[in-house]
Amino acid sequence: MTTAPETSRRQRREAAASSNGKAADRKNGAGAKRTNRAKSEARLGWLIAGPAFFIMLAVTAYPIAQAIYDSMFSFRLTSPDDRSFVFLQNYMTILSDTEVFWSALGVTVLVTVVTVAVELVLGFALALVMHKALKRIRGPLRTAILVPYGIITVVSAFAWYYMFDINSGFVNNWFGWVPGIDSDLDWFANFGTAITVIMASEIWKTTPFIALLLLAGLAQVPDELVEAAKVDGASWRQQMTRVILPNMKAAIMVAVLFRALDAFRIFDNVFIMTNGAANTEVLSLLAYRTSIGRLEIGLGSAVSVILFVCVLLICFIAIKFFKVDLASGTDAKGGK
Amino acid sequence: MAANGKLTGKQRLGWTVLTVVVLVYALFPVAAILATSFKTQADLGNASFLPTNWTWDNYRMILVGDAQELFLTAFRNSIGITLIATFIAVVLATLCAYSIARLNFPGKRIILGTALAVSIFPVISVVTPLFNLWRNIGLYDTWLGLIIPYLSLTLPISIWTLAAFFRQIPWDLEQAAQVDGATQWQAFRRAIVPLAMPGVFTTAIIAFFIAWNDFVYGISLTSTEAARPVPAALAFFTGASQFEEPTGAISAAAIIVTIPVVVLVLLFQRQIVSGLTQGAVKG
């Protein structure tokens, strides 16, 4: 059956595999040296995985620790000698400031909730279109959907800003027939309209991300299940709610979590469009303006730490709520 | 149903309408800023989508005119810093993901967990201490002062994407090649590298996107043209004179910095899609 070279090859392979074989003996050492090998493998593993690990720690863990430390000092960069330990005073100052802090937190939560909700619906629709699209147009369609994701957030912010801007925009002109839109409507002068444009730009820019994740989730739903449901006479809505959505749970969870974390850190669009005017200040902008803008390092660090804690809280709630352990079982819920 | 066999006229119409709607949705803001970039100063307030007189003036201004220094320096900074950061991130992430996928050692979960934790850190929480530290040790407003923080943006997703990718590589091939008489290095190079390259490449593109997109580090850790990248420079661009709105010039600059990314998307959309979905859904 087997040809000569193949036999010899197999023999060699078997020899290599057997721990008693001379080849294996010479190469790996026998059982007694196992622990040594495990040790050297661990050393090699850390040697080549280490640099990435330590850079990540150095650029994030250290500054976070420093921020927590700084947040307990009254410390302005303009008068560095005036540094004094005030413990939680900065946090008190921030948390008791309803005008600035609580308003910023409220806006941030509003942006997060609205954008994630809208993006989930819109992203699912886009994912369905991509999933069902004919082979011929699938490529161009995916490319077009990816374009907003590839656009720099600052560029997208400027694009939306100029569209709605009362001087350079055409929106008032085009949509004058819509009730509430007059030719002299200044979108960025009122909270309601300004935040709507900010959220619209955020939704436009990041929906592709959700759409792609949901597309991966859709691809995981076994076709047989859908077919079976169809044969059983399930309506489209029943197929969705009973078969497709339950099977996409992991993908939906990952999409919601990652987008929520991202939306909570919104900065670029707000900075470009209103820079916090008309009460559109968000937490990131508040932290930036306090520390980098006004050089109040102590107070700014406290805002940063609060923002960080909020993000941790979102993670914690999401993981509890969806009962998914993010760091393990990566294969179990993985999609191909 | 539509995928196999012929389409009825109704279905064909439905798909055409749907495709057009999606295309308009995805591309309209880009078209808007493109149109704005061709408007003359007088046209900027015309409240219509298209310019009445098409002009290259805005592009001329940022490429060879008054704003040349400002834009081209920032463009050079962006390209240099982003490429270096991408390169370092991909090399380190490849090594890291390789050892996670291939070697057995304690602490693998810690590394993956740290990568995930780093990717949820709000940039703004990290930036104040860095701002302070960079000013003290002289990294403020330098290329290196941006490259290092960019690694914190690009490394986590690179590690996750590559680890997910490497896990699917049939590593036995390497052993088989060795048994067939290749040296360890030859076996690795011939059997594994060709299989791994697409994943590494996808990761590089995604990392490039992320670093190219950064704004917070760009505006916080730079103060002059020495290192300020394009997104930050756009935000501080004030126009040729104080009487002129910089709208046209910013739009033109925005279009120019968008071109590399759109070209990348066009060329590699298939890889980007699989890279994004694999890395993220598995994460």
Coordinates of C-alpha atoms in Angstrom, one line a residue:
Chain A
M1 CA 0.0 0.0 0.0
T2 CA 2.5 2.5 1.1
T3 CA 5.5 3.4 -0.9
A4 CA 9.0 3.1 0.5
P5 CA 9.8 6.7 1.2
E6 CA 6.5 7.2 2.9
T7 CA 7.1 4.2 5.2
S8 CA 10.5 5.5 6.2
R9 CA 9.0 8.9 6.8
R10 CA 6.4 7.4 9.0
Q11 CA 9.0 5.4 10.9
R12 CA 11.0 8.4 11.5
R13 CA 8.0 10.3 12.7
E14 CA 7.1 7.5 15.1
A15 CA 10.6 7.4 16.4
A16 CA 10.5 11.1 17.0
A17 CA 7.1 10.8 18.8
S18 CA 8.1 7.9 21.1
S19 CA 9.8 9.1 24.2
N20 CA 12.0 6.0 24.2
G21 CA 13.2 6.6 20.7
K22 CA 16.8 7.7 20.3
A23 CA 15.8 10.8 18.3
A24 CA 13.5 12.0 21.0
D25 CA 16.0 11.1 23.7
R26 CA 18.6 13.2 22.2
K27 CA 16.4 16.1 21.4
N28 CA 14.3 16.6 24.4
G29 CA 15.8 14.6 27.2
A30 CA 13.7 12.0 29.1
G31 CA 11.1 12.3 31.8
A32 CA 13.3 13.5 34.6
K33 CA 14.2 16.6 32.7
R34 CA 10.6 17.5 31.9
T35 CA 10.4 20.1 34.6
N36 CA 13.5 21.7 33.3
R37 CA 11.9 21.9 29.9
A38 CA 8.7 23.3 31.3
K39 CA 10.8 25.9 33.1
S40 CA 12.7 26.9 30.0
E41 CA 9.5 27.1 28.0
A42 CA 8.0 29.4 30.7
R43 CA 11.2 31.5 30.5
L44 CA 11.0 31.7 26.7
G45 CA 7.3 32.5 26.9
W46 CA 7.8 35.4 29.2
L47 CA 10.9 36.5 27.3
I48 CA 9.0 37.0 24.1
A49 CA 5.6 37.9 25.5
G50 CA 7.1 40.2 28.2
P51 CA 8.0 43.3 26.3
A52 CA 4.4 43.9 25.1
F53 CA 3.1 43.1 28.5
F54 CA 5.4 45.6 30.3
I55 CA 4.8 48.4 27.8
M56 CA 1.1 48.0 28.3
L57 CA 1.5 48.2 32.1
A58 CA 3.9 51.1 32.0
V59 CA 1.7 53.2 29.7
T60 CA -1.5 52.5 31.6
A61 CA -1.2 51.0 35.0
Y62 CA 1.5 53.4 36.1
P63 CA -0.4 56.6 35.0
I64 CA -3.6 55.3 36.6
A65 CA -1.7 54.8 39.9
Q66 CA -0.2 58.3 39.5
A67 CA -3.6 59.8 38.7
I68 CA -5.0 58.3 41.9
Y69 CA -2.1 59.6 43.8
D70 CA -2.3 63.1 42.2
S71 CA -6.0 63.3 42.8
M72 CA -5.4 63.6 46.5
F73 CA -3.3 66.7 46.2
S74 CA -4.2 70.3 45.7
F75 CA -1.9 70.7 42.8
R76 CA -1.8 73.3 40.0
L77 CA 0.9 73.2 37.4
T78 CA 1.0 77.0 37.4
S79 CA 2.2 77.0 41.0
P80 CA 4.0 73.7 41.6
D81 CA 5.3 74.7 45.0
D82 CA 1.9 75.1 46.3
R83 CA 1.3 71.3 46.5
S84 CA -0.5 70.0 49.5
F85 CA -2.2 66.8 50.5
V86 CA -5.9 67.2 50.7
F87 CA -7.0 63.5 50.7
L88 CA -10.5 63.3 49.3
Q89 CA -11.2 67.0 49.1
N90 CA -11.0 67.1 45.3
Y91 CA -13.6 64.3 45.0
M92 CA -15.8 66.2 47.4
T93 CA -15.5 69.4 45.3
I94 CA -16.3 67.5 42.1
L95 CA -19.2 65.4 43.4
S96 CA -20.9 68.4 45.1
D97 CA -20.7 70.4 41.9
T98 CA -24.1 69.8 40.2
E99 CA -23.6 72.5 37.6
V100 CA -20.5 71.0 36.0
F101 CA -19.8 67.4 37.1
W102 CA -23.3 65.9 37.4
S103 CA -24.4 67.6 34.2
A104 CA -21.3 66.2 32.4
L105 CA -22.0 62.7 33.8
G106 CA -25.7 63.0 32.7
V107 CA -24.8 64.0 29.2
T108 CA -22.2 61.2 29.0
V109 CA -24.8 58.6 30.1
L110 CA -27.4 60.0 27.7
V111 CA -25.0 59.8 24.8
T112 CA -24.0 56.3 25.7
V113 CA -27.5 54.9 26.1
V114 CA -29.0 56.6 23.0
T115 CA -26.1 55.9 20.6
V116 CA -25.7 52.2 21.7
A117 CA -29.4 51.6 21.4
V118 CA -29.7 53.2 18.0
E119 CA -26.5 51.6 16.7
L120 CA -27.7 48.2 17.8
V121 CA -30.9 48.5 15.7
L122 CA -29.1 50.1 12.8
G123 CA -26.1 47.8 13.0
F124 CA -28.4 44.8 13.0
A125 CA -30.2 46.0 9.9
L126 CA -26.9 46.6 8.1
A127 CA -25.6 43.2 9.2
L128 CA -28.8 41.6 7.8
V129 CA -28.3 43.4 4.5
M130 CA -24.7 42.3 4.3
H131 CA -25.6 38.8 5.3
K132 CA -28.3 38.4 2.8
A133 CA -26.7 40.4 0.0
L134 CA -26.0 38.8 -3.3
K135 CA -22.4 37.7 -3.8
R136 CA -22.0 40.2 -6.5
I137 CA -22.7 43.3 -4.4
R138 CA -21.4 42.0 -1.1
G139 CA -17.9 43.3 -1.5
P140 CA -18.8 46.9 -2.5
L141 CA -21.5 47.0 0.2
R142 CA -19.1 45.9 2.9
T143 CA -16.5 48.4 1.7
A144 CA -19.0 51.2 1.7
I145 CA -20.1 50.3 5.2
L146 CA -16.5 50.2 6.4
V147 CA -15.7 53.7 5.1
P148 CA -17.2 55.6 8.1
Y149 CA -15.3 53.4 10.5
G150 CA -12.1 54.2 8.7
I151 CA -12.7 58.0 8.7
I152 CA -10.8 59.8 11.4
T153 CA -13.2 60.8 14.1
V154 CA -12.1 64.4 13.9
V155 CA -12.7 64.5 10.2
S156 CA -16.2 63.0 10.7
A157 CA -16.8 65.6 13.4
F158 CA -15.9 68.4 11.0
A159 CA -18.0 66.9 8.3
W160 CA -21.1 66.9 10.5
Y161 CA -20.2 70.2 12.0
Y162 CA -20.0 71.9 8.6
M163 CA -23.2 70.2 7.4
F164 CA -25.2 71.7 10.2
D165 CA -23.3 74.9 10.8
I166 CA -25.5 77.9 10.3
N167 CA -22.9 79.6 8.1
S168 CA -21.6 76.8 5.9
G169 CA -24.3 74.2 6.3
F170 CA -27.0 73.1 3.8
V171 CA -29.2 71.2 6.3
N172 CA -31.4 74.2 7.1
N173 CA -31.8 74.9 3.5
W174 CA -32.6 71.3 2.5
F175 CA -34.8 70.3 5.4
G176 CA -36.7 73.6 5.8
W177 CA -39.9 71.7 5.2
V178 CA -39.4 69.7 8.4
P179 CA -41.3 71.3 11.3
G180 CA -38.8 72.9 13.7
I181 CA -36.1 73.5 11.2
D182 CA -35.9 77.1 10.2
S183 CA -33.3 78.7 8.0
D184 CA -31.9 80.5 11.0
L185 CA -31.8 77.5 13.3
D186 CA -28.4 77.5 15.0
W187 CA -28.0 73.8 15.8
F188 CA -25.0 74.3 18.1
A189 CA -26.6 77.0 20.3
N190 CA -29.1 74.7 22.1
F191 CA -28.5 71.6 24.1
G192 CA -31.1 69.5 22.3
T193 CA -30.1 70.1 18.8
A194 CA -26.3 70.2 19.5
I195 CA -26.4 66.9 21.3
T196 CA -28.5 65.4 18.5
V197 CA -25.9 66.3 15.9
I198 CA -23.1 65.0 18.2
M199 CA -24.9 61.7 18.7
A200 CA -25.7 61.4 15.0
S201 CA -22.0 61.8 14.0
E202 CA -21.1 59.3 16.7
I203 CA -23.7 56.8 15.4
W204 CA -22.6 57.3 11.8
K205 CA -19.0 56.8 12.6
T206 CA -19.2 53.6 14.8
T207 CA -22.3 51.7 13.5
P208 CA -20.0 49.8 11.1
F209 CA -18.2 48.4 14.0
I210 CA -21.4 47.0 15.5
A211 CA -22.6 45.8 12.1
L212 CA -19.5 43.8 11.6
L213 CA -19.6 42.2 15.0
L214 CA -23.3 41.3 14.5
L215 CA -22.5 40.0 11.0
A216 CA -20.0 37.6 12.6
G217 CA -22.7 36.6 15.0
L218 CA -25.2 36.1 12.2
A219 CA -22.8 33.8 10.5
Q220 CA -22.6 31.7 13.6
V221 CA -26.3 30.9 13.6
P222 CA -26.6 27.3 12.1
D223 CA -28.6 27.4 8.9
E224 CA -30.3 24.1 9.7
L225 CA -32.0 25.7 12.7
V226 CA -33.4 28.5 10.6
E227 CA -34.5 26.1 7.9
A228 CA -36.2 23.9 10.5
A229 CA -38.0 26.9 11.9
K230 CA -39.1 27.8 8.4
V231 CA -40.4 24.3 7.8
D232 CA -42.3 24.4 11.0
G233 CA -44.1 27.5 9.7
A234 CA -42.4 30.1 11.9
S235 CA -43.0 33.7 10.9
W236 CA -40.1 36.0 10.2
R237 CA -40.5 37.6 13.6
Q238 CA -40.6 34.2 15.3
Q239 CA -37.5 33.1 13.4
M240 CA -35.8 36.2 14.7
T241 CA -36.8 36.1 18.3
R242 CA -36.7 32.4 18.8
V243 CA -33.8 31.2 16.7
I244 CA -31.5 33.9 15.4
L245 CA -31.3 36.4 18.2
P246 CA -30.8 33.8 21.0
N247 CA -28.0 32.2 19.0
M248 CA -26.3 35.6 18.6
K249 CA -26.2 36.4 22.3
A250 CA -22.4 36.4 22.6
A251 CA -21.9 38.6 19.6
I252 CA -24.6 41.1 20.8
M253 CA -23.1 41.2 24.2
V254 CA -19.6 41.9 23.0
A255 CA -20.9 44.6 20.6
V256 CA -22.9 46.3 23.3
L257 CA -20.1 46.2 25.8
F258 CA -17.4 47.5 23.6
R259 CA -19.5 50.2 22.1
A260 CA -20.8 51.3 25.5
L261 CA -17.3 51.6 26.8
D262 CA -16.3 53.5 23.8
A263 CA -19.3 55.8 23.8
F264 CA -18.7 56.6 27.5
R265 CA -15.3 57.9 26.6
I266 CA -16.6 60.2 23.8
F267 CA -14.4 63.2 23.3
D268 CA -13.4 64.1 19.7
N269 CA -16.8 65.0 18.3
V270 CA -17.7 67.1 21.3
F271 CA -14.4 68.9 21.3
I272 CA -14.7 69.8 17.7
M273 CA -18.4 70.7 17.5
T274 CA -19.2 72.6 20.7
N275 CA -16.2 72.3 22.9
G276 CA -18.6 71.8 25.7
A277 CA -20.8 74.8 25.0
A278 CA -24.6 74.6 25.3
N279 CA -24.2 72.2 28.2
T280 CA -22.8 69.5 26.0
E281 CA -19.8 68.9 28.2
V282 CA -19.0 65.2 28.7
L283 CA -16.8 63.6 31.3
S284 CA -13.7 63.2 29.1
L285 CA -13.9 66.8 28.0
L286 CA -14.3 67.9 31.6
A287 CA -11.2 65.9 32.6
Y288 CA -9.2 67.3 29.7
R289 CA -10.2 70.9 30.4
T290 CA -9.5 70.7 34.1
S291 CA -6.1 69.1 33.8
I292 CA -4.6 69.9 30.4
G293 CA -6.5 73.1 29.8
R294 CA -6.4 74.7 33.2
L295 CA -3.5 72.8 34.5
E296 CA -5.3 71.9 37.7
I297 CA -3.7 68.5 37.9
G298 CA -5.1 67.5 41.3
L299 CA -8.7 68.2 40.4
G300 CA -8.4 66.9 36.9
S301 CA -6.9 63.7 38.1
A302 CA -9.8 63.2 40.3
V303 CA -12.2 63.6 37.4
S304 CA -10.1 61.1 35.4
V305 CA -10.2 58.6 38.3
I306 CA -14.0 59.0 38.5
L307 CA -14.3 58.4 34.8
F308 CA -12.1 55.4 35.1
V309 CA -14.3 54.0 37.9
C310 CA -17.4 54.6 35.8
V311 CA -15.9 52.6 33.0
L312 CA -15.0 49.7 35.3
L313 CA -18.5 49.8 36.6
I314 CA -19.9 49.5 33.1
C315 CA -17.7 46.4 32.6
F316 CA -18.7 44.9 35.8
I317 CA -22.4 45.4 35.3
A318 CA -22.2 44.1 31.7
I319 CA -20.3 41.0 32.7
K320 CA -22.6 40.3 35.6
F321 CA -25.7 41.0 33.4
F322 CA -24.6 38.8 30.5
K323 CA -22.9 36.2 32.7
V324 CA -19.9 36.0 30.3
D325 CA -16.3 35.7 31.4
L326 CA -14.4 37.8 29.0
A327 CA -10.9 36.5 29.7
S328 CA -11.7 32.8 29.4
G329 CA -13.6 30.5 27.0
T330 CA -12.5 32.6 24.1
D331 CA -13.1 29.7 21.8
A332 CA -16.4 28.7 23.1
K333 CA -18.1 31.8 21.9
G334 CA -15.8 32.6 19.1
G335 CA -17.0 32.9 15.5
K336 CA -15.3 31.9 12.4
Chain B
M1 CA -33.7 32.3 -1.3
A2 CA -32.5 35.2 -3.4
A3 CA -28.9 33.9 -3.3
N4 CA -29.6 31.0 -5.6
G5 CA -31.5 31.2 -8.8
K6 CA -32.8 34.2 -10.6
L7 CA -34.2 37.2 -9.0
T8 CA -37.7 38.4 -9.7
G9 CA -38.0 41.9 -10.9
K10 CA -39.4 43.0 -7.5
Q11 CA -36.5 41.5 -5.6
R12 CA -34.0 43.1 -8.0
L13 CA -35.7 46.5 -7.4
G14 CA -35.7 45.9 -3.6
W15 CA -32.0 45.1 -3.6
T16 CA -31.1 48.1 -5.7
V17 CA -33.0 50.4 -3.5
L18 CA -31.5 48.9 -0.3
T19 CA -28.0 49.1 -1.7
V20 CA -28.5 52.8 -2.7
V21 CA -29.8 53.6 0.7
V22 CA -26.8 52.0 2.4
L23 CA -24.4 53.7 0.1
V24 CA -25.9 57.1 0.6
Y25 CA -25.9 56.5 4.4
A26 CA -22.3 55.5 4.5
L27 CA -20.8 58.0 2.1
F28 CA -22.9 61.1 2.4
P29 CA -20.9 62.9 5.1
V30 CA -17.7 62.2 3.2
A31 CA -19.3 63.6 0.0
A32 CA -20.4 66.7 2.0
I33 CA -16.9 67.4 3.2
L34 CA -15.5 66.7 -0.3
A35 CA -17.9 69.2 -1.8
T36 CA -17.0 71.8 0.9
S37 CA -13.3 71.3 0.1
F38 CA -13.9 72.6 -3.4
K39 CA -15.8 75.7 -2.4
T40 CA -14.4 79.2 -2.7
Q41 CA -14.3 81.5 0.3
A42 CA -17.4 83.3 -1.0
D43 CA -19.3 80.0 -1.6
L44 CA -18.9 78.7 2.0
G45 CA -22.0 80.6 3.1
N46 CA -24.1 79.6 0.1
A47 CA -26.1 77.1 2.1
S48 CA -26.1 74.6 -0.6
F49 CA -24.4 71.2 -0.9
L50 CA -22.4 71.8 -4.1
P51 CA -20.0 74.7 -4.8
T52 CA -21.2 77.2 -7.5
N53 CA -17.6 77.7 -8.6
W54 CA -15.3 74.7 -8.2
T55 CA -11.9 75.6 -7.1
W56 CA -8.6 73.9 -6.1
D57 CA -7.7 76.9 -3.9
N58 CA -8.1 75.1 -0.6
Y59 CA -5.8 72.3 -1.7
R60 CA -3.3 74.8 -3.0
M61 CA -3.4 76.6 0.3
I62 CA -2.5 73.6 2.4
L63 CA -0.1 72.0 0.0
V64 CA 1.9 74.8 -1.5
G65 CA 0.4 78.0 0.0
D66 CA 0.2 79.8 3.3
A67 CA -0.9 76.8 5.4
Q68 CA 1.7 74.5 3.9
E69 CA 4.0 74.6 6.9
L70 CA 1.2 73.8 9.2
F71 CA -0.4 71.0 7.3
L72 CA 2.6 69.3 5.7
T73 CA 4.6 69.2 9.0
A74 CA 1.6 67.7 10.8
F75 CA 1.1 65.2 7.9
R76 CA 4.7 64.1 8.2
N77 CA 4.4 63.8 12.0
S78 CA 1.3 61.7 11.6
I79 CA 2.7 59.4 9.0
G80 CA 6.0 58.9 10.8
I81 CA 4.6 58.5 14.3
T82 CA 1.8 56.2 13.1
L83 CA 4.1 53.9 11.0
I84 CA 6.7 53.6 13.7
A85 CA 4.1 52.9 16.4
T86 CA 2.3 50.4 14.1
F87 CA 5.6 48.6 13.4
I88 CA 6.6 48.3 17.0
A89 CA 3.2 47.2 18.1
V90 CA 2.9 44.5 15.4
V91 CA 6.4 43.1 16.1
L92 CA 5.8 43.0 19.9
A93 CA 2.2 41.7 19.5
T94 CA 3.3 39.0 17.1
L95 CA 5.9 37.7 19.6
C96 CA 3.4 37.9 22.4
A97 CA 0.6 36.2 20.5
Y98 CA 3.0 33.5 19.2
S99 CA 4.1 32.6 22.7
I100 CA 0.5 32.6 23.9
A101 CA -0.7 30.4 21.2
R102 CA 2.3 28.1 21.0
L103 CA 4.1 27.9 24.3
N104 CA 2.8 26.6 27.6
F105 CA 3.6 28.9 30.4
P106 CA 2.0 30.3 33.5
G107 CA 0.7 33.8 33.2
K108 CA -0.9 33.6 29.7
R109 CA -4.3 34.5 31.1
I110 CA -2.7 37.4 32.9
I111 CA -1.3 38.8 29.7
L112 CA -4.5 38.5 27.8
G113 CA -6.5 39.9 30.7
T114 CA -4.1 42.8 31.0
A115 CA -4.5 43.5 27.3
L116 CA -8.2 43.6 27.7
A117 CA -8.0 45.8 30.8
V118 CA -5.7 48.2 29.0
S119 CA -8.1 48.5 26.1
I120 CA -10.9 49.7 28.4
F121 CA -8.8 52.3 30.2
P122 CA -10.1 55.7 29.2
V123 CA -7.3 57.5 27.4
I124 CA -8.2 60.7 29.2
S125 CA -7.6 59.1 32.6
V126 CA -4.1 58.1 31.5
V127 CA -3.2 61.4 29.7
T128 CA -2.8 63.7 32.7
P129 CA -0.1 61.8 34.5
L130 CA 1.6 61.2 31.1
F131 CA 1.4 64.9 30.4
N132 CA 3.1 65.6 33.7
L133 CA 5.7 62.9 33.4
W134 CA 6.5 63.7 29.8
R135 CA 7.2 67.4 30.7
N136 CA 9.5 66.3 33.5
I137 CA 11.6 63.8 31.4
G138 CA 11.5 65.7 28.2
L139 CA 9.3 63.5 26.1
Y140 CA 6.6 66.2 25.9
D141 CA 6.0 67.4 22.3
T142 CA 8.3 64.7 20.8
W143 CA 7.7 61.8 18.4
L144 CA 8.7 59.3 21.0
G145 CA 6.3 61.0 23.4
L146 CA 3.4 60.0 21.1
I147 CA 4.7 56.6 19.9
I148 CA 4.8 55.2 23.5
P149 CA 1.2 56.1 24.3
Y150 CA 0.1 54.9 20.9
L151 CA 1.4 51.5 21.8
S152 CA -1.1 51.3 24.6
L153 CA -3.8 51.9 22.0
T154 CA -2.6 49.4 19.4
L155 CA -1.0 46.6 21.4
P156 CA -4.1 45.2 23.1
I157 CA -6.2 44.8 20.0
S158 CA -3.1 43.5 18.1
I159 CA -2.4 40.9 20.7
W160 CA -6.1 39.7 20.8
T161 CA -6.5 39.6 17.1
L162 CA -3.2 37.8 16.5
A163 CA -3.7 35.3 19.4
A164 CA -7.1 34.4 18.0
F165 CA -5.6 34.1 14.6
F166 CA -2.5 32.1 15.6
R167 CA -4.7 29.6 17.5
Q168 CA -6.1 28.4 14.2
I169 CA -2.8 27.8 12.6
P170 CA -2.0 24.1 12.3
W171 CA 1.3 24.2 14.2
D172 CA 1.9 20.4 13.5
L173 CA 3.0 21.4 10.0
E174 CA 6.2 22.8 11.5
Q175 CA 7.0 19.6 13.3
A176 CA 6.2 17.6 10.1
A177 CA 8.6 19.7 8.2
Q178 CA 11.3 19.2 10.9
V179 CA 10.8 15.5 10.7
D180 CA 11.2 15.7 7.0
G181 CA 14.7 17.1 7.6
A182 CA 14.2 20.9 7.8
T183 CA 16.0 22.7 10.5
Q184 CA 13.8 24.4 13.1
W185 CA 14.2 27.8 11.6
Q186 CA 13.6 26.5 8.0
A187 CA 10.5 24.6 9.2
F188 CA 9.2 27.8 10.9
R189 CA 9.9 30.0 7.9
R190 CA 8.5 27.7 5.3
A191 CA 5.6 26.2 7.0
I192 CA 4.3 28.8 9.5
V193 CA 5.3 32.2 8.2
P194 CA 3.2 32.0 5.0
L195 CA 0.2 31.0 7.1
A196 CA 0.7 33.7 9.7
M197 CA 1.4 36.6 7.4
P198 CA -2.2 37.4 6.5
G199 CA -3.1 37.7 10.2
V200 CA -0.1 39.9 10.9
F201 CA -0.9 42.1 8.0
T202 CA -4.5 42.5 9.0
T203 CA -3.4 43.4 12.5
A204 CA -1.0 46.0 11.1
I205 CA -3.8 47.7 9.1
I206 CA -6.1 47.8 12.1
A207 CA -3.3 49.1 14.3
F208 CA -2.5 51.8 11.7
F209 CA -6.2 52.9 11.7
I210 CA -6.3 53.2 15.5
A211 CA -3.0 55.2 15.8
W212 CA -4.0 57.4 12.7
N213 CA -7.3 58.2 14.4
D214 CA -6.0 59.3 17.8
F215 CA -6.9 62.8 18.9
V216 CA -6.7 63.0 22.7
Y217 CA -3.0 62.1 23.0
G218 CA -2.3 64.3 20.0
I219 CA -3.7 67.4 21.5
S220 CA -2.6 66.8 25.0
L221 CA 1.0 65.7 24.6
T222 CA 2.1 68.1 21.9
S223 CA 2.2 71.9 21.8
T224 CA 4.1 72.8 18.6
E225 CA 4.7 71.5 15.1
A226 CA 7.5 69.3 16.4
A227 CA 5.2 66.4 16.9
R228 CA 1.5 67.5 16.5
P229 CA -0.3 65.0 14.3
V230 CA -3.0 65.9 11.7
P231 CA -6.2 65.3 13.7
A232 CA -4.9 67.6 16.5
A233 CA -3.5 70.1 14.0
L234 CA -6.9 70.3 12.3
A235 CA -8.5 71.2 15.6
F236 CA -6.1 74.1 16.1
F237 CA -6.1 75.3 12.5
T238 CA -7.3 78.9 12.5
G239 CA -7.2 79.9 8.8
A240 CA -4.9 82.1 6.7
S241 CA -6.0 85.3 8.4
Q242 CA -8.2 86.1 11.3
F243 CA -10.9 87.3 9.0
E244 CA -11.1 84.1 7.0
E245 CA -13.0 81.0 8.1
P246 CA -10.7 78.0 7.8
T247 CA -13.6 75.8 6.7
G248 CA -12.4 75.2 3.2
A249 CA -8.8 74.5 4.2
I250 CA -9.8 72.1 7.0
S251 CA -12.1 70.3 4.6
A252 CA -9.3 69.9 2.1
A253 CA -6.9 68.7 4.7
A254 CA -9.6 66.3 6.0
I255 CA -10.0 64.8 2.5
I256 CA -6.2 64.4 2.1
V257 CA -5.8 62.5 5.4
T258 CA -8.8 60.4 4.6
I259 CA -7.4 59.2 1.3
P260 CA -4.8 56.7 2.8
V261 CA -7.4 55.1 5.0
V262 CA -10.0 54.8 2.3
V263 CA -7.4 53.3 0.0
L264 CA -6.5 50.8 2.7
V265 CA -10.2 50.0 3.3
L266 CA -10.8 49.5 -0.4
L267 CA -7.8 47.2 -0.9
F268 CA -8.1 45.1 2.2
Q269 CA -11.8 45.2 3.2
R270 CA -12.0 41.4 3.3
Q271 CA -9.1 41.0 5.7
I272 CA -10.2 43.9 7.8
V273 CA -13.7 42.4 8.2
S274 CA -12.3 39.0 9.3
G275 CA -9.7 40.6 11.5
L276 CA -12.1 42.9 13.3
T277 CA -14.8 40.3 13.8
Q278 CA -12.4 37.6 14.9
G279 CA -10.5 39.7 17.3
A280 CA -13.5 41.4 18.8
V281 CA -16.0 38.6 18.9
K282 CA -13.5 36.2 20.3
G283 CA -12.4 38.8 22.8

